[in-house]
Coordinates of C-alpha atoms in Angstrom, one line a residue:
M1 CA -26.5 -26.2 59.0
T2 CA -24.5 -24.6 55.9
I3 CA -26.4 -21.5 55.1
T4 CA -26.7 -20.9 51.4
Y5 CA -27.5 -17.8 49.5
G6 CA -29.6 -19.2 46.5
N7 CA -29.9 -22.5 43.8
L8 CA -27.5 -23.9 41.5
N9 CA -28.9 -26.7 38.8
L10 CA -27.3 -28.7 35.9
G11 CA -29.3 -28.7 33.0
D12 CA -29.3 -30.2 29.4
N13 CA -29.3 -29.4 25.5
P14 CA -27.0 -27.6 25.6
P15 CA -25.5 -28.1 29.1
H16 CA -25.6 -25.6 31.3
W17 CA -25.4 -24.1 35.0
R18 CA -29.0 -22.3 35.9
I19 CA -28.8 -20.2 39.1
T20 CA -31.0 -18.8 40.6
E21 CA -33.2 -17.1 43.6
L22 CA -30.1 -15.3 44.4
Q23 CA -30.1 -13.0 47.9
P24 CA -29.3 -9.3 46.4
H25 CA -25.9 -8.6 47.7
V26 CA -24.7 -12.0 46.2
A27 CA -26.1 -11.3 42.9
I28 CA -24.1 -8.2 42.7
A29 CA -21.0 -10.0 43.9
F30 CA -21.6 -12.9 41.2
K31 CA -22.7 -10.2 38.5
R32 CA -19.1 -8.3 39.2
L33 CA -17.2 -11.2 39.1
F34 CA -19.3 -13.3 36.0
T35 CA -19.0 -10.0 34.0
K36 CA -20.9 -11.3 30.6
V37 CA -23.9 -12.0 32.7
P38 CA -26.3 -9.4 32.1
K39 CA -26.7 -6.8 35.2
T40 CA -30.8 -7.3 34.9
A41 CA -30.8 -11.0 34.8
Q42 CA -33.0 -12.5 37.7
E43 CA -32.1 -16.2 36.4
I44 CA -28.5 -16.5 35.4
I45 CA -27.6 -19.1 32.7
L46 CA -24.0 -20.1 32.4
T47 CA -22.7 -22.7 29.9
D48 CA -21.1 -25.5 31.3
T49 CA -17.4 -25.6 30.8
D50 CA -14.6 -26.8 33.2
E51 CA -13.6 -23.0 33.2
N52 CA -17.2 -22.2 34.7
R53 CA -16.9 -25.0 37.2
A54 CA -13.8 -23.7 38.8
D55 CA -15.2 -20.7 38.7
L56 CA -18.5 -21.5 40.4
H57 CA -16.7 -23.7 42.8
W58 CA -14.8 -21.3 44.1
F59 CA -17.2 -18.6 44.4
M60 CA -19.1 -21.2 46.4
Q61 CA -16.2 -21.1 48.9
R62 CA -17.8 -17.5 49.8
F63 CA -21.4 -17.7 48.9
P64 CA -22.8 -21.4 49.2
L65 CA -25.5 -22.3 46.8
K66 CA -27.8 -25.4 47.3
H67 CA -27.0 -27.8 44.9
T68 CA -26.4 -31.6 44.2
H69 CA -23.4 -31.5 41.9
A70 CA -20.4 -31.3 44.0
A71 CA -18.6 -34.1 42.0
D72 CA -19.3 -32.3 38.6
L73 CA -18.0 -29.2 40.1
Q74 CA -14.8 -30.9 41.7
A75 CA -14.2 -32.9 38.3
G76 CA -13.7 -29.8 36.2
V77 CA -11.6 -28.3 38.7
E78 CA -9.4 -31.4 38.8
R79 CA -9.6 -31.1 34.7
I80 CA -8.7 -27.7 35.0
T81 CA -5.4 -28.7 37.2
T82 CA -4.6 -31.5 35.4
K83 CA -4.7 -29.5 32.0
A84 CA -2.4 -27.0 33.6
A85 CA 0.1 -29.5 34.5
E86 CA 0.3 -31.1 31.2
R87 CA 0.8 -28.1 29.8
E88 CA 3.6 -27.2 32.0
R89 CA 5.4 -30.8 31.8
I90 CA 4.9 -30.4 27.3
L91 CA 7.0 -27.2 28.1
M92 CA 9.9 -28.2 30.3
P93 CA 13.2 -28.2 28.6
D94 CA 13.6 -32.2 29.3
W95 CA 10.1 -33.4 27.2
K96 CA 10.9 -36.1 25.1
P97 CA 8.4 -36.5 22.4
A98 CA 7.9 -39.7 20.5
M99 CA 8.7 -40.2 17.0
A100 CA 6.3 -38.1 14.7
S101 CA 3.6 -40.4 12.8
G102 CA 2.1 -38.8 9.5
F103 CA 5.5 -37.7 8.2
A104 CA 7.5 -39.3 5.1
E105 CA 10.3 -41.7 5.2
G106 CA 13.1 -39.5 6.4
R107 CA 11.6 -36.2 7.4
Q108 CA 10.8 -35.8 11.5
P109 CA 9.9 -32.2 12.9
Y110 CA 12.4 -30.5 15.3
G111 CA 11.5 -31.3 19.1
Y112 CA 10.6 -27.9 19.7
Q113 CA 8.0 -28.4 16.8
Q114 CA 6.4 -31.5 18.4
Q115 CA 6.5 -29.4 21.5
A116 CA 3.9 -26.8 20.1
A117 CA 1.6 -29.7 18.1
A118 CA 1.5 -31.4 21.6
L119 CA 0.6 -28.1 23.4
T120 CA -2.1 -26.9 20.5
I121 CA -4.0 -30.4 20.8
Q122 CA -3.8 -30.6 24.5
N123 CA -5.1 -26.8 25.6
P124 CA -6.4 -27.0 22.5
N125 CA -5.9 -24.1 20.1
L126 CA -3.2 -21.8 20.7
L127 CA -1.3 -19.0 19.1
L128 CA 2.3 -20.2 17.8
G129 CA 4.3 -16.9 17.9
D130 CA 7.9 -18.4 17.1
D131 CA 10.2 -16.6 15.5
L132 CA 10.9 -16.1 11.8
G133 CA 12.5 -19.2 10.5
L134 CA 11.9 -21.6 13.4
G135 CA 9.8 -23.7 10.9
K136 CA 6.1 -22.6 12.2
T137 CA 4.7 -24.6 9.0
I138 CA 6.3 -28.1 10.2
S139 CA 4.8 -27.4 13.5
A140 CA 1.2 -27.4 12.2
L141 CA 1.6 -29.5 9.7
C142 CA 3.1 -32.0 12.7
T143 CA -0.3 -30.8 14.8
L144 CA -2.4 -32.4 11.8
T145 CA -0.5 -35.7 12.1
S146 CA -0.3 -35.6 15.8
G147 CA -3.9 -36.2 16.3
A148 CA -5.9 -32.9 15.2
P149 CA -9.5 -33.7 14.2
M150 CA -9.7 -33.8 10.4
P151 CA -10.5 -32.2 7.7
A152 CA -8.4 -29.0 8.6
A153 CA -8.5 -26.1 6.6
I154 CA -5.3 -23.7 6.1
V155 CA -6.2 -20.2 5.4
V156 CA -2.7 -18.7 3.8
Q157 CA -1.9 -15.3 2.2
P158 CA -2.6 -16.1 -1.6
H159 CA 1.1 -16.4 -3.1
L160 CA 1.6 -19.3 0.0
A161 CA -1.2 -21.8 -1.1
G162 CA 1.3 -23.5 -3.6
Q163 CA 4.0 -23.5 -1.2
W164 CA 2.0 -24.9 1.5
A165 CA 1.1 -27.8 -0.7
D166 CA 4.5 -28.2 -1.5
R167 CA 5.6 -28.5 2.1
A168 CA 2.9 -31.0 2.8
Q169 CA 3.7 -33.2 0.3
E170 CA 7.4 -33.1 1.1
F171 CA 7.4 -33.6 5.1
T172 CA 4.0 -35.4 5.4
N173 CA 1.3 -38.3 4.0
L174 CA -1.4 -35.7 4.3
R175 CA -3.6 -35.2 1.1
T176 CA -3.9 -31.7 0.3
H177 CA -6.3 -29.3 -1.9
I178 CA -5.8 -26.2 -2.7
I179 CA -9.4 -24.3 -2.8
K180 CA -9.6 -22.1 -5.9
G181 CA -12.3 -19.1 -6.2
T182 CA -14.9 -17.8 -4.2
K183 CA -17.5 -20.0 -5.8
P184 CA -17.9 -23.5 -3.8
Y185 CA -17.8 -26.8 -5.8
D186 CA -17.4 -30.4 -5.0
L187 CA -14.4 -30.7 -2.8
P188 CA -12.3 -34.0 -3.6
M189 CA -11.4 -36.1 -0.4
A190 CA -8.3 -34.4 1.3
D191 CA -7.3 -34.4 4.8
A192 CA -6.2 -30.5 4.6
Y193 CA -8.1 -28.0 2.3
I194 CA -5.9 -24.8 1.7
L195 CA -8.0 -21.3 1.5
K196 CA -6.7 -18.3 0.8
Y197 CA -7.7 -14.8 3.1
S198 CA -8.9 -13.7 -0.3
N199 CA -11.4 -16.1 -0.8
I200 CA -12.7 -17.3 2.3
A201 CA -15.2 -15.1 2.4
G202 CA -16.8 -17.4 -0.8
W203 CA -17.1 -20.6 1.2
T204 CA -19.0 -19.6 4.4
D205 CA -21.9 -21.9 3.8
V206 CA -19.8 -24.4 3.4
I207 CA -17.6 -23.4 6.7
N208 CA -21.1 -23.6 8.3
T209 CA -21.8 -27.0 7.8
G210 CA -18.8 -27.9 9.9
L211 CA -16.5 -30.2 7.6
F212 CA -13.5 -28.6 8.8
R213 CA -12.7 -29.5 12.2
T214 CA -9.3 -28.0 12.7
V215 CA -8.4 -24.1 11.6
I216 CA -4.9 -23.3 11.0
Y217 CA -4.3 -19.3 10.4
D218 CA -0.8 -18.9 8.3
E219 CA 0.1 -15.5 8.9
V220 CA -2.7 -14.8 11.1
Q221 CA -2.0 -11.2 11.5
E222 CA -4.0 -11.0 8.3
L223 CA -6.8 -10.8 11.1
R224 CA -5.6 -8.2 12.9
T225 CA -8.4 -5.6 11.9
G226 CA -10.7 -8.1 13.4
R227 CA -14.3 -8.8 12.1
G228 CA -14.7 -5.6 10.0
T229 CA -14.1 -7.4 6.4
A230 CA -15.4 -9.9 4.7
K231 CA -12.4 -12.2 5.8
G232 CA -12.5 -11.1 9.0
V233 CA -16.2 -12.2 9.6
A234 CA -15.6 -15.8 7.4
A235 CA -12.9 -16.5 10.0
A236 CA -14.8 -16.0 12.9
L237 CA -17.2 -18.3 11.3
L238 CA -14.4 -20.8 11.1
S239 CA -12.9 -20.7 14.4
S240 CA -16.9 -21.2 15.7
T241 CA -17.4 -24.1 13.9
A242 CA -13.7 -25.8 14.4
D243 CA -12.6 -27.9 17.2
V244 CA -8.8 -26.7 17.3
S245 CA -7.8 -23.1 16.4
M246 CA -4.0 -22.5 15.5
G247 CA -2.4 -19.2 14.5
L248 CA 1.0 -18.8 12.9
T249 CA 2.7 -15.3 13.0
A250 CA 6.1 -14.1 14.5
T251 CA 4.4 -10.8 14.4
P252 CA 1.1 -10.8 15.5
I253 CA 1.7 -7.0 16.0
Y254 CA 2.3 -4.8 13.6
N255 CA 1.8 -1.5 15.1
Y256 CA 0.1 -1.3 18.5
G257 CA -0.7 -3.7 21.0
D258 CA -4.4 -3.5 21.0
E259 CA -4.4 -5.4 17.7
I260 CA -3.5 -8.6 19.8
F261 CA -7.0 -8.5 21.0
N262 CA -8.8 -8.9 17.4
V263 CA -6.0 -11.8 16.8
M264 CA -6.9 -13.5 19.9
Q265 CA -11.0 -13.3 19.0
F266 CA -9.8 -16.0 16.0
I267 CA -7.9 -18.5 18.5
E268 CA -9.6 -18.2 21.7
P269 CA -12.7 -15.6 21.7
G270 CA -13.4 -14.0 24.8
L271 CA -9.8 -14.6 26.4
L272 CA -9.2 -11.0 26.7
G273 CA -12.8 -10.1 27.5
D274 CA -15.1 -7.9 25.0
R275 CA -13.8 -5.2 23.2
D276 CA -14.4 -2.6 25.8
E277 CA -13.4 -4.6 28.5
F278 CA -10.3 -4.8 27.0
M279 CA -9.4 -1.3 25.8
R280 CA -10.8 -0.3 29.3
E281 CA -8.4 -2.8 31.4
W282 CA -5.5 -3.8 29.4
C283 CA -4.7 -0.1 27.1
D284 CA -6.6 2.8 29.0
W285 CA -8.8 3.3 26.2
G286 CA -5.9 4.0 23.5
K287 CA -4.3 1.7 21.2
T288 CA -1.1 1.2 23.4
V289 CA -1.4 -1.6 26.1
K290 CA -0.2 -0.1 29.3
N291 CA 1.5 -3.2 30.3
P292 CA 2.9 -5.4 27.4
D293 CA 4.8 -7.3 29.9
A294 CA 1.6 -8.2 32.0
L295 CA -0.2 -9.1 28.6
G296 CA 2.3 -11.5 27.4
T297 CA 2.8 -13.3 30.7
Y298 CA -1.1 -13.8 30.8
L299 CA -1.4 -15.2 27.1
R300 CA 1.2 -17.5 28.2
D301 CA 0.0 -18.3 31.6
K302 CA -3.4 -19.5 30.0
G303 CA -1.5 -21.7 27.8
Y304 CA -2.9 -19.7 24.5
F305 CA 0.5 -18.4 23.2
L306 CA 4.0 -20.2 22.4
R307 CA 7.0 -18.3 21.3
R308 CA 10.4 -19.7 21.3
T309 CA 13.6 -17.8 19.6
E310 CA 16.7 -18.7 18.8
F311 CA 17.5 -18.2 22.6
D312 CA 15.8 -21.1 23.4
E313 CA 17.6 -24.2 24.7
T314 CA 15.8 -26.4 22.5
V315 CA 16.0 -24.4 19.3
S316 CA 19.6 -22.4 20.0
A317 CA 21.6 -25.1 19.0
Q318 CA 20.2 -25.6 15.5
M319 CA 21.0 -22.1 13.7
P320 CA 23.7 -19.6 14.4
P321 CA 23.2 -16.0 15.6
L322 CA 22.1 -13.1 13.2
N323 CA 24.8 -10.9 12.1
T324 CA 24.0 -7.2 11.7
V325 CA 25.8 -4.8 9.3
D326 CA 24.4 -1.0 9.8
W327 CA 25.8 1.1 7.1
E328 CA 25.2 4.8 6.2
V329 CA 25.7 5.2 2.2
G330 CA 25.6 8.4 0.3
W331 CA 22.7 10.1 -1.5
N332 CA 22.1 12.5 -4.5
V333 CA 22.0 15.5 -2.8
G334 CA 20.3 17.5 -5.9
A335 CA 17.2 14.9 -5.8
A336 CA 16.4 16.0 -2.3
Q337 CA 17.1 19.9 -2.8
D338 CA 14.3 19.6 -5.9
A339 CA 11.5 18.7 -3.5
E340 CA 13.1 20.9 -0.8
D341 CA 10.3 24.2 -0.9
L342 CA 7.6 21.1 -1.2
F343 CA 8.4 19.0 1.6
K344 CA 8.7 22.1 4.0
T345 CA 5.5 23.3 3.0
L346 CA 3.7 19.9 3.7
A347 CA 5.4 20.3 7.1
M348 CA 4.5 23.2 8.1
T349 CA 1.0 21.9 7.5
V350 CA 1.4 18.9 9.3
L351 CA 2.5 20.9 12.0
E352 CA 0.0 23.9 11.9
G353 CA -2.7 23.2 9.8
S354 CA -6.1 22.4 10.6
F355 CA -7.2 18.5 11.5
V356 CA -8.1 17.4 8.1
K357 CA -5.5 19.2 6.2
A358 CA -2.7 18.3 8.4
G359 CA -3.9 14.6 8.3
Q360 CA -3.8 15.2 4.2
A361 CA -0.3 16.8 4.3
A362 CA 1.5 13.9 6.9
R363 CA 0.1 11.3 4.5
E364 CA 1.7 13.1 1.3
L365 CA 4.6 14.1 3.7
D366 CA 5.4 10.4 4.3
M367 CA 4.8 9.0 1.1
K368 CA 7.0 11.5 -1.4
M369 CA 9.5 11.9 1.3
R370 CA 10.1 8.2 1.6
L371 CA 9.8 7.6 -2.2
L372 CA 12.5 10.5 -2.6
T373 CA 15.0 9.2 0.3
G374 CA 14.9 6.0 -1.0
V375 CA 15.5 7.2 -4.9
A376 CA 18.4 9.7 -3.6
K377 CA 20.2 6.8 -2.0
A378 CA 19.3 3.9 -4.6
E379 CA 22.5 4.2 -6.5
S380 CA 24.6 3.7 -3.6
V381 CA 22.7 0.7 -2.0
A382 CA 23.4 -0.8 -6.0
A383 CA 26.9 0.0 -5.8
Y384 CA 26.6 -1.6 -2.1
V385 CA 25.2 -4.7 -3.3
D386 CA 27.4 -4.8 -6.5
L387 CA 30.6 -5.1 -3.7
L388 CA 29.1 -7.6 -1.9
L389 CA 28.8 -9.9 -4.5
R390 CA 32.2 -10.2 -5.0
D391 CA 31.6 -12.6 -2.1
S392 CA 28.5 -13.5 -1.5
P393 CA 26.9 -16.1 -3.8
R394 CA 23.4 -13.8 -3.7
V395 CA 21.8 -11.1 -2.3
L396 CA 18.1 -10.6 -0.8
L397 CA 17.8 -6.8 -1.5
A398 CA 14.9 -5.2 0.6
G399 CA 12.5 -2.2 -0.7
W400 CA 9.3 -0.5 -1.4
H401 CA 9.2 1.9 -4.5
R402 CA 8.8 0.6 -8.0
D403 CA 11.0 4.0 -8.7
V404 CA 13.5 2.3 -6.8
Y405 CA 13.4 -0.8 -8.4
D406 CA 14.1 0.4 -11.4
I407 CA 16.9 2.4 -10.4
W408 CA 18.4 -1.2 -9.2
N409 CA 17.4 -3.2 -12.0
R410 CA 19.4 -0.9 -14.1
A411 CA 22.5 -0.8 -12.0
L412 CA 22.8 -4.5 -11.6
Q413 CA 21.3 -5.8 -14.7
R414 CA 24.5 -8.1 -14.9
H415 CA 23.7 -9.9 -12.1
N416 CA 20.2 -11.2 -13.8
P417 CA 17.9 -9.6 -10.9
V418 CA 14.3 -11.1 -10.1
M419 CA 11.3 -9.4 -8.4
Y420 CA 9.4 -10.5 -5.7
T421 CA 7.0 -8.2 -4.8
G422 CA 3.1 -7.1 -4.9
T423 CA 3.0 -7.5 -9.0
E424 CA 3.7 -10.4 -9.8
S425 CA 1.3 -13.2 -9.9
P426 CA 1.9 -16.2 -8.0
A427 CA 3.2 -18.1 -10.5
G428 CA 5.5 -15.5 -11.6
K429 CA 6.5 -15.4 -8.1
R430 CA 7.5 -18.8 -8.1
R431 CA 9.2 -18.5 -11.4
N432 CA 11.5 -15.7 -10.2
V433 CA 12.2 -17.6 -6.7
E434 CA 13.5 -20.9 -8.9
R435 CA 15.6 -18.4 -10.6
F436 CA 16.9 -16.9 -7.9
T437 CA 17.4 -20.4 -5.9
K438 CA 18.6 -22.6 -8.8
G439 CA 19.1 -20.4 -12.0
D440 CA 20.9 -17.2 -13.0
A441 CA 19.7 -14.5 -10.8
R442 CA 22.1 -13.5 -8.1
V443 CA 19.7 -10.6 -6.7
M444 CA 15.9 -11.1 -5.9
M445 CA 14.4 -7.3 -4.5
I446 CA 11.8 -8.2 -2.4
S447 CA 9.0 -5.7 -1.1
L448 CA 9.3 -5.3 2.0
R449 CA 5.9 -6.3 3.1
S450 CA 5.3 -9.0 0.3
G451 CA 7.5 -12.1 1.7
A452 CA 5.9 -13.1 4.2
G453 CA 5.8 -17.0 4.5
L454 CA 8.1 -17.5 1.6
D455 CA 10.2 -20.5 2.2
G456 CA 12.9 -22.3 0.5
L457 CA 15.9 -19.3 0.0
Q458 CA 17.4 -20.5 3.1
E459 CA 19.9 -23.4 1.4
Y460 CA 21.0 -20.4 -1.2
C461 CA 20.8 -17.1 0.3
S462 CA 22.8 -15.9 3.8
D463 CA 23.0 -11.8 3.3
V464 CA 19.6 -9.7 3.3
V465 CA 20.4 -5.8 2.2
F466 CA 17.3 -3.2 3.2
G467 CA 18.2 -0.8 0.6
E468 CA 14.6 0.8 2.0
L469 CA 13.3 0.8 5.5
D470 CA 10.2 0.7 6.9
W471 CA 8.2 2.4 10.0
S472 CA 7.6 -1.1 11.6
P473 CA 10.6 -3.4 12.8
Q474 CA 8.8 -6.3 12.7
V475 CA 8.6 -6.0 8.7
H476 CA 12.4 -6.3 8.7
K477 CA 12.6 -9.4 10.9
Q478 CA 9.7 -10.9 8.4
V479 CA 12.3 -10.3 5.6
I480 CA 15.0 -11.8 7.6
G481 CA 13.5 -14.7 8.2
R482 CA 13.0 -15.7 4.7
L483 CA 16.5 -16.9 5.1
R484 CA 17.3 -17.6 9.0
R485 CA 15.1 -20.5 9.2
P486 CA 15.6 -24.7 9.4
G487 CA 17.9 -25.7 6.5
Q488 CA 20.2 -22.6 6.8
T489 CA 23.9 -23.6 7.3
R490 CA 25.8 -20.4 7.7
Q491 CA 25.1 -17.2 9.6
V492 CA 22.7 -14.6 8.1
T493 CA 24.1 -11.3 8.2
A494 CA 20.9 -8.6 7.8
H495 CA 22.7 -5.0 5.9
Y496 CA 20.7 -1.6 7.1
L497 CA 21.4 0.6 4.7
H498 CA 20.3 4.3 5.7
T499 CA 21.5 7.8 5.0
A500 CA 22.0 10.8 7.2
G501 CA 19.2 12.8 5.5
G502 CA 15.7 12.3 4.6
S503 CA 13.3 10.1 6.1
D504 CA 15.7 7.6 6.9
P505 CA 16.9 9.0 10.6
V506 CA 13.7 9.7 11.9
I507 CA 12.3 6.3 11.1
M508 CA 15.5 4.7 13.0
D509 CA 14.5 6.6 15.8
M510 CA 10.9 6.1 16.0
L511 CA 11.5 2.3 15.5
G512 CA 11.9 1.6 19.0
V513 CA 8.3 2.6 19.7
K514 CA 6.6 0.1 18.0
A515 CA 9.3 -2.6 18.9
D516 CA 8.6 -2.2 22.6
Q517 CA 4.9 -2.9 22.1
S518 CA 5.5 -6.0 20.1
R519 CA 8.4 -6.8 22.3
G520 CA 6.4 -6.7 25.7
I521 CA 3.5 -8.8 24.5
I522 CA 5.4 -11.7 22.7
D523 CA 8.7 -11.5 24.5
P524 CA 7.4 -10.2 28.2
M525 CA 10.4 -9.2 30.6
Q526 CA 13.1 -9.7 28.3
G527 CA 14.2 -6.1 29.0
F528 CA 14.2 -3.6 26.0
D529 CA 15.3 -0.2 26.1
A530 CA 12.1 1.6 25.2
K531 CA 11.7 4.8 23.5
Q532 CA 9.4 7.3 24.8
M533 CA 6.1 7.8 22.9
D534 CA 6.5 11.6 22.9
D535 CA 5.3 12.7 19.7
S536 CA 4.0 11.0 16.4
R537 CA 6.3 9.8 14.0
M538 CA 5.0 12.4 11.2
R539 CA 5.5 15.0 13.7
K540 CA 8.5 14.1 14.3
L541 CA 9.3 14.0 10.5
A542 CA 7.7 17.0 9.8
M543 CA 10.1 18.6 12.4
A544 CA 13.1 17.1 10.9
V545 CA 12.4 18.8 8.1
L546 CA 11.9 22.1 9.3
G547 CA 14.9 21.3 11.2
R548 CA 13.2 22.0 14.7
E549 CA 13.8 20.2 18.1
A550 CA 10.9 18.1 19.3
G551 CA 10.4 20.4 22.5
E552 CA 9.7 23.7 20.0

């Protein structure tokens, strides 16, 4: 006769497992393994999922419970096993998708895009982290045409709503509607409704009806701060009412690894435990993930994260590798000397001031130092671009400060430059893209953080010049990805223009720290020579201003 240590029953409305009369030592073991169970619970309730069925089946190998549900538990185990096997089959290099339905005549997704769609539907839910330029938009549209339940909600950055509608019309037979404003109105019939991160909070009553069966978050890093904002609360509701959730971004982590927790809460809540569990087990209560490779591998193994680069064998034959030019330019020494005393004062405060004053000084030093650096090298950058345009038909020029744009505009006036920054309206941005791609503009100045999701440049331009630098390496990759994507027929060249002074040397040195946090999670075990995070970026900048070494 088998000894049992408690009772297990399957209930209805909604389906759940009830565990009762556990012997004390078994209750302790159970609560240690099922961490969401309250420590004081006498009667334990678990939702009926295949994951819980498999875990209960495993637990009862050690502590048998009295029950009559062996077949139910075994069915859950078998579905989990079958699901994992199917996921592995889809990810095999020799997987051959069928002809994609729902696409316009003459338009078909690439095989790797169908692979992402199949994995999303099979799992379901997926964070698609394909490298920039691999066509995540088409992968998402393919997900909708391949069986994801509709209608769908596609949540995008405000300036990309029209572009998403255009791509859906160009590639598929899907009917789309761009939702306008924050005040709900009667929606027309559509397969996909395009919402904006800026208006999603106004539509929570409609979201709560369960209208949207699938949700796609474009540039899902917009939600990296979690549910602390109105758009985060609305997105969490949207994910909870949808059957399929898909996030798109090549840069889920902009700064430190803890951002992946917030992002995954909108894709598969609970996958990384609760916030305290994640901070304790993965981060040691800090922002930095202790082992990014292990976390990235875990997300992949569970089937909720997929990332391919141009080196993936299903992708590599479709576009040439990136060419990088690292070039030091001159700068206006007089501009730097004018601000030297101010910088030294701020730097001393950063290193030796009180907590509050040091923080204020650090922000001001960062802002002013980067502005001065951009202005001081602006003429040299413009001269480089002017020279480049002798051989290149068009140049994408990335910067950050309005004062720098003004210098570039004057110096490059004969090339009819246009702007794509945070100032232009969505309609203005579209007009400027039209002038750059099909009109008389040979230079488009783009803000380092305003180009996410921008498409359509790759057929007309293959050179991007970084006239100013950002602290985050992923920001640079986002800009490069505007040119290096399906449809590009030439090798893309990224020109990094930096100086020997100002903030550039420190930024160039510090970029390796953030790159390693992002790289380990999204590309585990790929081998990156990480720099040690031995100081904050602003302390490094302050010491550089004062001419000190890091050890002082």
